[in-house]
Short mmCIF file of C-alpha atoms in Angstrom, two decimals:
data_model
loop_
_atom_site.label_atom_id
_atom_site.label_comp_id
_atom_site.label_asym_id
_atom_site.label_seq_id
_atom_site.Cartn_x
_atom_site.Cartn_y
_atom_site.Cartn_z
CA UNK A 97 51.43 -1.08 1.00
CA UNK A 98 50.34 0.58 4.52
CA UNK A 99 46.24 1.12 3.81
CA UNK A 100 46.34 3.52 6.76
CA UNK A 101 49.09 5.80 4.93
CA UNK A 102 47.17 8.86 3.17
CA UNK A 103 48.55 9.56 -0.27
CA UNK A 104 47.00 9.45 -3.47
CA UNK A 105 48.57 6.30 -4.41
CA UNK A 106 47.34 4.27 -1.68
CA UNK A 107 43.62 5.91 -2.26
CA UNK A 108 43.98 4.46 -5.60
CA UNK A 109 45.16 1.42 -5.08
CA UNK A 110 42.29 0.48 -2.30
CA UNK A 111 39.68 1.81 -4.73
CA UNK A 112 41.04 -0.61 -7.92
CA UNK A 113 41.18 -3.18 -5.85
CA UNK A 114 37.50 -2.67 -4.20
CA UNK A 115 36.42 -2.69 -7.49
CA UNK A 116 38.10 -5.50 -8.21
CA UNK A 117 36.67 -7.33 -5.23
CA UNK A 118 33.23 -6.15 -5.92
CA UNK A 119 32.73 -6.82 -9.86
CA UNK A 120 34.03 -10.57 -8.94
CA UNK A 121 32.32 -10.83 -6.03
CA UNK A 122 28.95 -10.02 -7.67
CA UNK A 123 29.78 -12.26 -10.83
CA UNK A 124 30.49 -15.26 -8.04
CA UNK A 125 26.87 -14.22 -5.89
CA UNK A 126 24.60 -13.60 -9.43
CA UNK A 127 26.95 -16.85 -11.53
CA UNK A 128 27.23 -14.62 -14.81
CA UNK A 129 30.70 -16.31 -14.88
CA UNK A 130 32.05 -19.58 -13.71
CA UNK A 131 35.10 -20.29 -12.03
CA UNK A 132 35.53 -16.94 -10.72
CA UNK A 133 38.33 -16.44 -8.45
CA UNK A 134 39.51 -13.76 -6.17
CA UNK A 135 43.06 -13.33 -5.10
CA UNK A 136 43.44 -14.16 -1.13
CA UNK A 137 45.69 -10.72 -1.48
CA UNK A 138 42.57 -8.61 -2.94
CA UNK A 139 40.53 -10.01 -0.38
CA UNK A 140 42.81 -9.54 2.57
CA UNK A 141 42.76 -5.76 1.43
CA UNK A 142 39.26 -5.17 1.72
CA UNK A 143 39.30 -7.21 4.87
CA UNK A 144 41.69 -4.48 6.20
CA UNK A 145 39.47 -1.77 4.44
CA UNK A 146 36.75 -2.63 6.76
CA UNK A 147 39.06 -3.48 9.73
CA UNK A 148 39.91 0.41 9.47
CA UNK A 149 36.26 1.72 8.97
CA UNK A 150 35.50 0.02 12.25
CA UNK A 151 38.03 2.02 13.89
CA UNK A 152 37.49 5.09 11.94
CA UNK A 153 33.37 4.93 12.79
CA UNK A 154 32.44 5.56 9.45
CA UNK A 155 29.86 2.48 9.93
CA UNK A 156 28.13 3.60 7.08
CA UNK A 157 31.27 3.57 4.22
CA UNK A 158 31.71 -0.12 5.34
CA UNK A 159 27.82 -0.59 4.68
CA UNK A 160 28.24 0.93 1.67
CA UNK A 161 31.02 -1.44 0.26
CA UNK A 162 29.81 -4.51 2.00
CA UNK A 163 26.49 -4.29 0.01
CA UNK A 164 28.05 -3.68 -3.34
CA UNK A 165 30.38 -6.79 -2.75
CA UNK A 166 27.62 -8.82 -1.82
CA UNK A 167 29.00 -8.84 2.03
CA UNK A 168 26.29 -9.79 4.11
CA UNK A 169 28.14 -11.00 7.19
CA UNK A 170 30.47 -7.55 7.04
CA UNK A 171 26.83 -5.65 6.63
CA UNK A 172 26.15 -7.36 9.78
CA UNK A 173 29.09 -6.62 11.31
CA UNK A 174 28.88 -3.37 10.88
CA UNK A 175 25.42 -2.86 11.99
CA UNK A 176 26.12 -4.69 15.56
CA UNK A 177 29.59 -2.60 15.86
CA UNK A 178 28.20 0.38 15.89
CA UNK A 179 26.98 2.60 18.99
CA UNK A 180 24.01 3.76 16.27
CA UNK A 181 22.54 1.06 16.05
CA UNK A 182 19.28 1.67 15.26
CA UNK A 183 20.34 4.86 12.68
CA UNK A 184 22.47 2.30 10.64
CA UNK A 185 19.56 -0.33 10.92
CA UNK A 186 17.15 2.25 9.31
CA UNK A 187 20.19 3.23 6.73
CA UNK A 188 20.43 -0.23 5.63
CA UNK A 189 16.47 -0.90 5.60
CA UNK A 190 16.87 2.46 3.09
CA UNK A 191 19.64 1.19 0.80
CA UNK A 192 18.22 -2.29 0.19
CA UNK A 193 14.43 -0.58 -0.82
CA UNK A 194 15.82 1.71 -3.18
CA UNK A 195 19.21 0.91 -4.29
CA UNK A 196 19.71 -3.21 -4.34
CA UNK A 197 18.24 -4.30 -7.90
CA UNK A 198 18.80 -8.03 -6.85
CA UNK A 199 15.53 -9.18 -5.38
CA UNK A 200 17.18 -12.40 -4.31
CA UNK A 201 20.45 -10.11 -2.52
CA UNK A 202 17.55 -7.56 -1.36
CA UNK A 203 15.73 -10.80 0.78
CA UNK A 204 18.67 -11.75 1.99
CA UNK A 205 19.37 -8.32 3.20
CA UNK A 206 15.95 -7.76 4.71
CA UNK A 207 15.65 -11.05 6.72
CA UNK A 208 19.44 -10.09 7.97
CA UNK A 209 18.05 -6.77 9.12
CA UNK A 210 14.91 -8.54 10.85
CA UNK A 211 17.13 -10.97 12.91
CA UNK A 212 18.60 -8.47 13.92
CA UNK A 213 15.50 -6.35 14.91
CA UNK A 214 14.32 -9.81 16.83
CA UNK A 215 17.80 -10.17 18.73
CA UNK A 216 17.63 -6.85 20.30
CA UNK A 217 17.20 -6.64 24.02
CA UNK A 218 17.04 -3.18 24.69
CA UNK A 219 17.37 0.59 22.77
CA UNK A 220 14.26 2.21 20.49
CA UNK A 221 12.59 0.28 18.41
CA UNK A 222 11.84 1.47 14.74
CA UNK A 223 8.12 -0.94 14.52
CA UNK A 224 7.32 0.59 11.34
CA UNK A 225 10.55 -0.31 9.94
CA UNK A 226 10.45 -3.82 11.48
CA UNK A 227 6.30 -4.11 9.91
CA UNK A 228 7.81 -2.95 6.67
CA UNK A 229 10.43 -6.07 6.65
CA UNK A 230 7.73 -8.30 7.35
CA UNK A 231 5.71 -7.15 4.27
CA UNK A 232 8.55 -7.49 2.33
CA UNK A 233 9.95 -11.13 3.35
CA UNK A 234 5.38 -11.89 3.05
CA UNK A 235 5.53 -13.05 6.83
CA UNK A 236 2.16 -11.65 8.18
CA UNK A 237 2.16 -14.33 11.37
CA UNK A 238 5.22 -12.31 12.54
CA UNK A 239 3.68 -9.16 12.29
CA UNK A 240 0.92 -10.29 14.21
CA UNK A 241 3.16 -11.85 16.95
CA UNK A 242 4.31 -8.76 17.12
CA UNK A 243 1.33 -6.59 17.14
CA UNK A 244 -0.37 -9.15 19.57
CA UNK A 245 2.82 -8.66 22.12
CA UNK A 246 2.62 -4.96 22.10
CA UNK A 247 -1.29 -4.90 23.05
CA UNK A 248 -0.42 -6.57 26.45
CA UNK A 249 2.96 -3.81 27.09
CA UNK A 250 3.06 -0.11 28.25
CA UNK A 251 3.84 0.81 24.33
CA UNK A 252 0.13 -0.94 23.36
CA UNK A 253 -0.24 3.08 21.32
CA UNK A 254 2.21 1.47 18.94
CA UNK A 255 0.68 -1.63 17.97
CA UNK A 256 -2.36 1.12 16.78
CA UNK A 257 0.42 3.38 15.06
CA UNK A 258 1.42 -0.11 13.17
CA UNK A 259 -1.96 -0.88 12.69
CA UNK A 260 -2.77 2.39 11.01
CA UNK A 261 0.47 2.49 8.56
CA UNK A 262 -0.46 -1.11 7.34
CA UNK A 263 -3.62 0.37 6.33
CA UNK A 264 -2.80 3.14 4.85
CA UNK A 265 0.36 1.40 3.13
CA UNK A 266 0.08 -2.50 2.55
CA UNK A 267 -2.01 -3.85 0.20
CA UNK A 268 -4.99 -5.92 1.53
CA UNK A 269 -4.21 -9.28 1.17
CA UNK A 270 -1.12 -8.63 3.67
CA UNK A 271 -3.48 -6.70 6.48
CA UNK A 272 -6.28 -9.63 6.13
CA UNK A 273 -3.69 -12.13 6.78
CA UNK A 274 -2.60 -10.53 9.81
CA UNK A 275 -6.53 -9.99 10.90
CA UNK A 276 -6.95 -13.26 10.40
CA UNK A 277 -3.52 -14.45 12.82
CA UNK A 278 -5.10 -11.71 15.19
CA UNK A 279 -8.40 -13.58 15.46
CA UNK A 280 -7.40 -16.81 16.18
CA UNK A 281 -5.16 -15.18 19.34
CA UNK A 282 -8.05 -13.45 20.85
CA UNK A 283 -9.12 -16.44 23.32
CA UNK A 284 -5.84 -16.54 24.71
CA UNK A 285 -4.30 -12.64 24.84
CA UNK A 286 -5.38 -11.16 28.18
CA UNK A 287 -6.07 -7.57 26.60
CA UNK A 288 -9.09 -8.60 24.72
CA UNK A 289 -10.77 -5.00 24.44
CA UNK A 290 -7.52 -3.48 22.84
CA UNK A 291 -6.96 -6.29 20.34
CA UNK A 292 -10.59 -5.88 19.59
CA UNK A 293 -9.49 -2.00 18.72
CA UNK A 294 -7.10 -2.98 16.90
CA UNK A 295 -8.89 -5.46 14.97
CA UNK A 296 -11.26 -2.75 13.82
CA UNK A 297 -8.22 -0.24 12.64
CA UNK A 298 -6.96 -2.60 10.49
CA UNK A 299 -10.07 -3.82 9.06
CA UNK A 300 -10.36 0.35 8.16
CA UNK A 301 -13.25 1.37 9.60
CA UNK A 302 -11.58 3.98 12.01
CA UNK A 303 -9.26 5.53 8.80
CA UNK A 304 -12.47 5.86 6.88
CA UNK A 305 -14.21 7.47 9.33
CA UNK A 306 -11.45 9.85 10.28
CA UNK A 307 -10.96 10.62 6.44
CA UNK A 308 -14.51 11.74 5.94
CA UNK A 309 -15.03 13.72 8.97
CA UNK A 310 -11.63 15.66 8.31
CA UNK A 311 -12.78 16.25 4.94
CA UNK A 312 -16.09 17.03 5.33
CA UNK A 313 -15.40 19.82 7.63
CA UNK A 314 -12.60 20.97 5.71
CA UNK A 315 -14.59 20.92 2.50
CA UNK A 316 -13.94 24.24 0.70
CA UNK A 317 -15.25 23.40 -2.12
CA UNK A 318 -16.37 26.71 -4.47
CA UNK A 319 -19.67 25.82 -5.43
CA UNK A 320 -20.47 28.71 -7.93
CA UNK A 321 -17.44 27.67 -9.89
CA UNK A 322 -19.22 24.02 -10.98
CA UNK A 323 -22.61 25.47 -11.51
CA UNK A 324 -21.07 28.74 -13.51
CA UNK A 325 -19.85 25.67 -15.56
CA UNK A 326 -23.02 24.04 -15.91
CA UNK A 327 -25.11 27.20 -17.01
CA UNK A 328 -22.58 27.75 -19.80
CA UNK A 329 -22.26 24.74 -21.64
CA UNK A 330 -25.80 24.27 -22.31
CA UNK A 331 -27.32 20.96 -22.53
CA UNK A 332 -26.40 19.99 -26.09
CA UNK A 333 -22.50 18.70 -26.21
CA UNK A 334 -22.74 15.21 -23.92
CA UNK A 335 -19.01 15.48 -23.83
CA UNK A 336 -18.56 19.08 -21.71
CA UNK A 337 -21.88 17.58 -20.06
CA UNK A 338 -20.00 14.25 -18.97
CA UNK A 339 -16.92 16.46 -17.80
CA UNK A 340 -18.70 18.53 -15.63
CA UNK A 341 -19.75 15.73 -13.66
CA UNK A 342 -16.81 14.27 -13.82
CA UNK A 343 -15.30 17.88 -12.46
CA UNK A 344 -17.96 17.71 -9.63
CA UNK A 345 -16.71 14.41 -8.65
CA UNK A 346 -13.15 15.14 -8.43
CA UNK A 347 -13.79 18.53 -6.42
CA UNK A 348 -15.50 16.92 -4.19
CA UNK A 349 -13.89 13.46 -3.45
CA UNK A 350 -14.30 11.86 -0.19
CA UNK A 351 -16.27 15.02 1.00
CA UNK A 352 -20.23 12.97 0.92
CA UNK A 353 -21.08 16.57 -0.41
CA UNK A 354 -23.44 15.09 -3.57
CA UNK A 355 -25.24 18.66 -3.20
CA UNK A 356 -24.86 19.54 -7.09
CA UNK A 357 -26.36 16.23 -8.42
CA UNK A 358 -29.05 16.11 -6.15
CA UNK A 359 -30.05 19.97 -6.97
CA UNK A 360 -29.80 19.18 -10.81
CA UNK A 361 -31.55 15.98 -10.81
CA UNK A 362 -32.97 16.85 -14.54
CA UNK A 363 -29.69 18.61 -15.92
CA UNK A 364 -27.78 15.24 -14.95
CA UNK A 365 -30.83 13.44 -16.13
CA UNK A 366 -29.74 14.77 -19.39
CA UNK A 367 -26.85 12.23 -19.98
CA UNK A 368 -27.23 9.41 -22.45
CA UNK A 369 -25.47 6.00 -22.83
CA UNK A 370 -22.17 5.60 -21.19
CA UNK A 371 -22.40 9.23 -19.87
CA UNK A 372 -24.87 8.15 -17.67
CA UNK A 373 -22.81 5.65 -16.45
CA UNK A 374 -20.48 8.26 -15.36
CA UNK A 375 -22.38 10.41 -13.82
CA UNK A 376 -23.81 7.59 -11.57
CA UNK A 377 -20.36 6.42 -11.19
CA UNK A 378 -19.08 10.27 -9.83
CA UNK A 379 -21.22 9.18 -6.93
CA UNK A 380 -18.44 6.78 -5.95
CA UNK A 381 -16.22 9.29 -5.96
CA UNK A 382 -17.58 11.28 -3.53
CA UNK A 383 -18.79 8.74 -1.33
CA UNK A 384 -15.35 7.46 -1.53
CA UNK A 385 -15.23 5.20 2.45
CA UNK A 386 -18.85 6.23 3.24
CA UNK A 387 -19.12 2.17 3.29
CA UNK A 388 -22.05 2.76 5.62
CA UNK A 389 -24.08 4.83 3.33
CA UNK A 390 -23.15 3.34 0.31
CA UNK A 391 -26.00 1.34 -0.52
CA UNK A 392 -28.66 4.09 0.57
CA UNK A 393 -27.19 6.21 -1.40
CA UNK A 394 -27.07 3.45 -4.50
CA UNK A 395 -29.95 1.57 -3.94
CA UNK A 396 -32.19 3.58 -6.54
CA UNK A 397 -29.91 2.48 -9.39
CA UNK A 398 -29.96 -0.75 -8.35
CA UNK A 399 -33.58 -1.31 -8.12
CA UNK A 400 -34.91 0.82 -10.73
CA UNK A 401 -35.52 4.61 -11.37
CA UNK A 402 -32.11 6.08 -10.69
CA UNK A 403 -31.76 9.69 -9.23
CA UNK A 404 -35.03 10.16 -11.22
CA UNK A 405 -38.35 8.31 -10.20
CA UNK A 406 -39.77 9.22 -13.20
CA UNK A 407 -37.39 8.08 -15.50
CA UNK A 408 -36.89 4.50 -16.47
CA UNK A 409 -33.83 2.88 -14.57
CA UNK A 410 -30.91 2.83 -17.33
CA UNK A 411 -28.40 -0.04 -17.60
CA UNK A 412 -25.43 2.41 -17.91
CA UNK A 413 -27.23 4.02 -14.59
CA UNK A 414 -26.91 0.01 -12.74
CA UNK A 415 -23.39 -0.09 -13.92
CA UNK A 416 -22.37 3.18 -13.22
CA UNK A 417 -23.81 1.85 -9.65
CA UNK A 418 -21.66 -1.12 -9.51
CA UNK A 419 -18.56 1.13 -10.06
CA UNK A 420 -19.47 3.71 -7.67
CA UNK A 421 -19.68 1.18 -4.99
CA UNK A 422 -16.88 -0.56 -6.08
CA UNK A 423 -15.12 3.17 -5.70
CA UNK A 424 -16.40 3.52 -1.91
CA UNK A 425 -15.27 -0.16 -0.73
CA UNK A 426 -11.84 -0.06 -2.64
CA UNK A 427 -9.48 -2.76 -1.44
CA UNK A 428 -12.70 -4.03 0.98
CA UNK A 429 -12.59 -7.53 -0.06
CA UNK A 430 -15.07 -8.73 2.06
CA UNK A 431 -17.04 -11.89 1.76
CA UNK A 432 -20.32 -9.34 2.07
CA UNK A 433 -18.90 -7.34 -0.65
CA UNK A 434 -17.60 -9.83 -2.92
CA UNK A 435 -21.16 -11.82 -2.70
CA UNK A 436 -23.25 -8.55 -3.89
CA UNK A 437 -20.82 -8.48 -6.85
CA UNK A 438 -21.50 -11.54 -7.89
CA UNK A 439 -25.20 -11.70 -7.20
CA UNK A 440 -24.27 -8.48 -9.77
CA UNK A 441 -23.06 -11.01 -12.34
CA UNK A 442 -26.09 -13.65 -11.89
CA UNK A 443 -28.39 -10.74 -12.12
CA UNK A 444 -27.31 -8.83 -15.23
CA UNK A 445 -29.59 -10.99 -17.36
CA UNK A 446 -25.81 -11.24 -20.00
CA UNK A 447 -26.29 -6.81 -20.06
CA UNK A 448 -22.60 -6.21 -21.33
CA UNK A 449 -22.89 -2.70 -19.86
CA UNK A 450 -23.45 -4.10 -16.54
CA UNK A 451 -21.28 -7.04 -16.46
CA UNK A 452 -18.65 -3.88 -17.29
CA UNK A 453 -19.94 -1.90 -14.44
CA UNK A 454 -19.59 -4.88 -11.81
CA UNK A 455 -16.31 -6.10 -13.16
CA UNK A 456 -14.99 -2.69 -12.59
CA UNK A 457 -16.56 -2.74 -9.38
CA UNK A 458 -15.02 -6.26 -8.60
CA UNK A 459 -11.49 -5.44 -9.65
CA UNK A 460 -11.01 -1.70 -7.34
CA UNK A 461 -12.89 -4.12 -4.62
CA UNK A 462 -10.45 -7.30 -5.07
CA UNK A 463 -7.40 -5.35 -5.93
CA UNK A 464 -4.14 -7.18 -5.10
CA UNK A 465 -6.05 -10.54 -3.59
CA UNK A 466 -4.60 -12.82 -5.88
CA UNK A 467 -8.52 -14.31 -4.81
CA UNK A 468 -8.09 -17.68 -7.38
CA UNK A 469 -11.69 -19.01 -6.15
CA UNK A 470 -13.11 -15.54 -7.60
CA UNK A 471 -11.21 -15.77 -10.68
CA UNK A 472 -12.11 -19.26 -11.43
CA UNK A 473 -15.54 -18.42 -11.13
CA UNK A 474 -14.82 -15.57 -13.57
CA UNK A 475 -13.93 -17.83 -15.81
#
């Protein structure tokens, strides 16, 4: 039959027969069946199908079909066809996050997509797209090659967009890989002062710093409402005690604004047992980046005497510590960080409340690592 002639019957027959095609073809790719065969005729037909997307421009149709038979050279094809290049690049990036279940098919897809990126001589560039490949395929050297070219180009501003997306994105172990590619280029690249910068944005000092100012100023916070809350419950039930300072924490998150704590010193004082651990750990909350502070700000529960000089240093109030400044330096799995929480460990003197206070700590510090030497020493 003529697969350019519009009737219903010929619509019919090219969608039984791409469904065909695309059930076998995926039985063949994922071997669910053996000795799977598909008709030469069946495949000539979607052969044609595609042939007359290519001349229709409906790039994206063809996409469509050659990802749900498991087409990667007609995904391809269709891709370097087109005069949208980098639309259909982007469209394809889309479909293989969100709709490909195979992991194995999505790779494939992904390092297709890349090579293709790599190839291209000229048109825009989507970096964030090609970054977000990398992290996918787990190739941080590329993304550094790449990073490290832009510095020394006219478009140097998008290395620091890149830089600031993988820290706001990818998980750590990714973004210290690529610091640590980054380093060991810095005798040889030529723009030493902007790899430098953009050393430090992915390290996250600049998004922390740009965090708390924005949110300091733009604190609006309603301070009568917490301390209405506070003069009501009275001092008796620890449970509407620990969830006002647990409220207090969450309105003011990332702000530095520890205002209400410091004013009720002897109200939060009050707290007993593992409530005291959380209203030491609420500092962490809202200290939440102030990695500069942090240990000013903690220091008293570490050493003895909490918010309260008067009062003997608690071992909820140390482990509450540990978790508040595992809180401020989440996913800051630096050596300097890592050694205080396990000088935490050696310290404890076997304190089960603090060994649970720094293993909290550890874990929002370490998260997504896959550290082994830390975990052995764990065990």
């Amino acid at each position: 039959f003529d697969l350019n002639e519009k009737t219903q019957y010929v619509d019919k027959m090219i969608h039984q027969c791409i469904d065909q095609y695309t059930h076998k073809r995926v039985q063949i790719y994922e071997k669910h069946v053996d000795n799977v065969e598909i008709d030469p005729k069946m495949e000539d037909v979607v052969n044609r199908m595609f042939e007359r997307c290519f001349e229709d421009n409906t790039f994206r149709q063809a996409i469509g079909i050659a990802l749900e038979s498991r087409r990667i050279d007609k995904v391809k094809e269709s891709i370097e066809k087109s005069d949208e290049v980098e639309e259909l690049l982007g469209y394809t990036f889309t479909l293989a996050q969100e709709v490909i279940k195979s992991k194995v098919f999505r790779t494939e897809i992904l390092r297709m997509l890349l090579l293709i990126y790599q190839n291209r001589k000229e048109g825009n560039f989507d970096y964030y797209k090609i970054s977000k490949v990398q992290y996918y395929l787990q190739i941080p050297e590329s993304t550094a090659i790449l990073l490290e070219k832009l510095i020394k180009t006219d478009e140097y501003l998008a290395s620091y967009q890149m830089a600031f997306d993988l820290v706001d994105k990818e998980d750590q172990t990714f973004r210290n890989k690529v610091i640590e590619h980054l380093k060991n280029m810095q005798e040889a690249c030529p723009e030493k002062d902007r790899l430098k910068q953009l050393i430090t944005i992915l390290e996250g000092q600049i998004s922390d710093r740009l965090y708390l100012q924005f949110l300091k100023k733009n604190n609006n916070t309603d301070m009568h409402i917490i301390n209405k809350i506070k003069d009501s419950i009275g001092n008796r039930n620890s449970m509407l005690h620990s969830a006002t300072i647990w409220a207090n924490g969450i309105m003011n998150a990332y702000t530095t604004n520890d205002a209400f704590l410091r004013d009720n010193i002897q109200w939060a004082s009050n707290a007993t047992n593992w409530n005291r651990f959380s209203a030491t750990a609420s500092l962490g909350m809202i200290h939440l980046g102030n990695k500069s502070q942090a240990m000013n700000i903690l220091q008293p529960y570490f050493s003895g005497g909490g918010a309260n000089p008067d009062q003997q240093n608690s071992p909820y109030s140390t482990a509450g510590a540990y978790y508040a400044y595992g809180l401020v330096n989440a996913n800051n799995h630096s050596a300097d960080v890592l050694q205080f929480f396990m000088d935490g460990y050696r310290n404890s003197g076997q304190n089960e409340s603090i060994q649970h206070g720094v293993s909290l700590g550890l874990g929002i510090v370490g998260m997504a690592t896959r550290d082994e030497q830390t975990y052995e020493q764990l065990k």
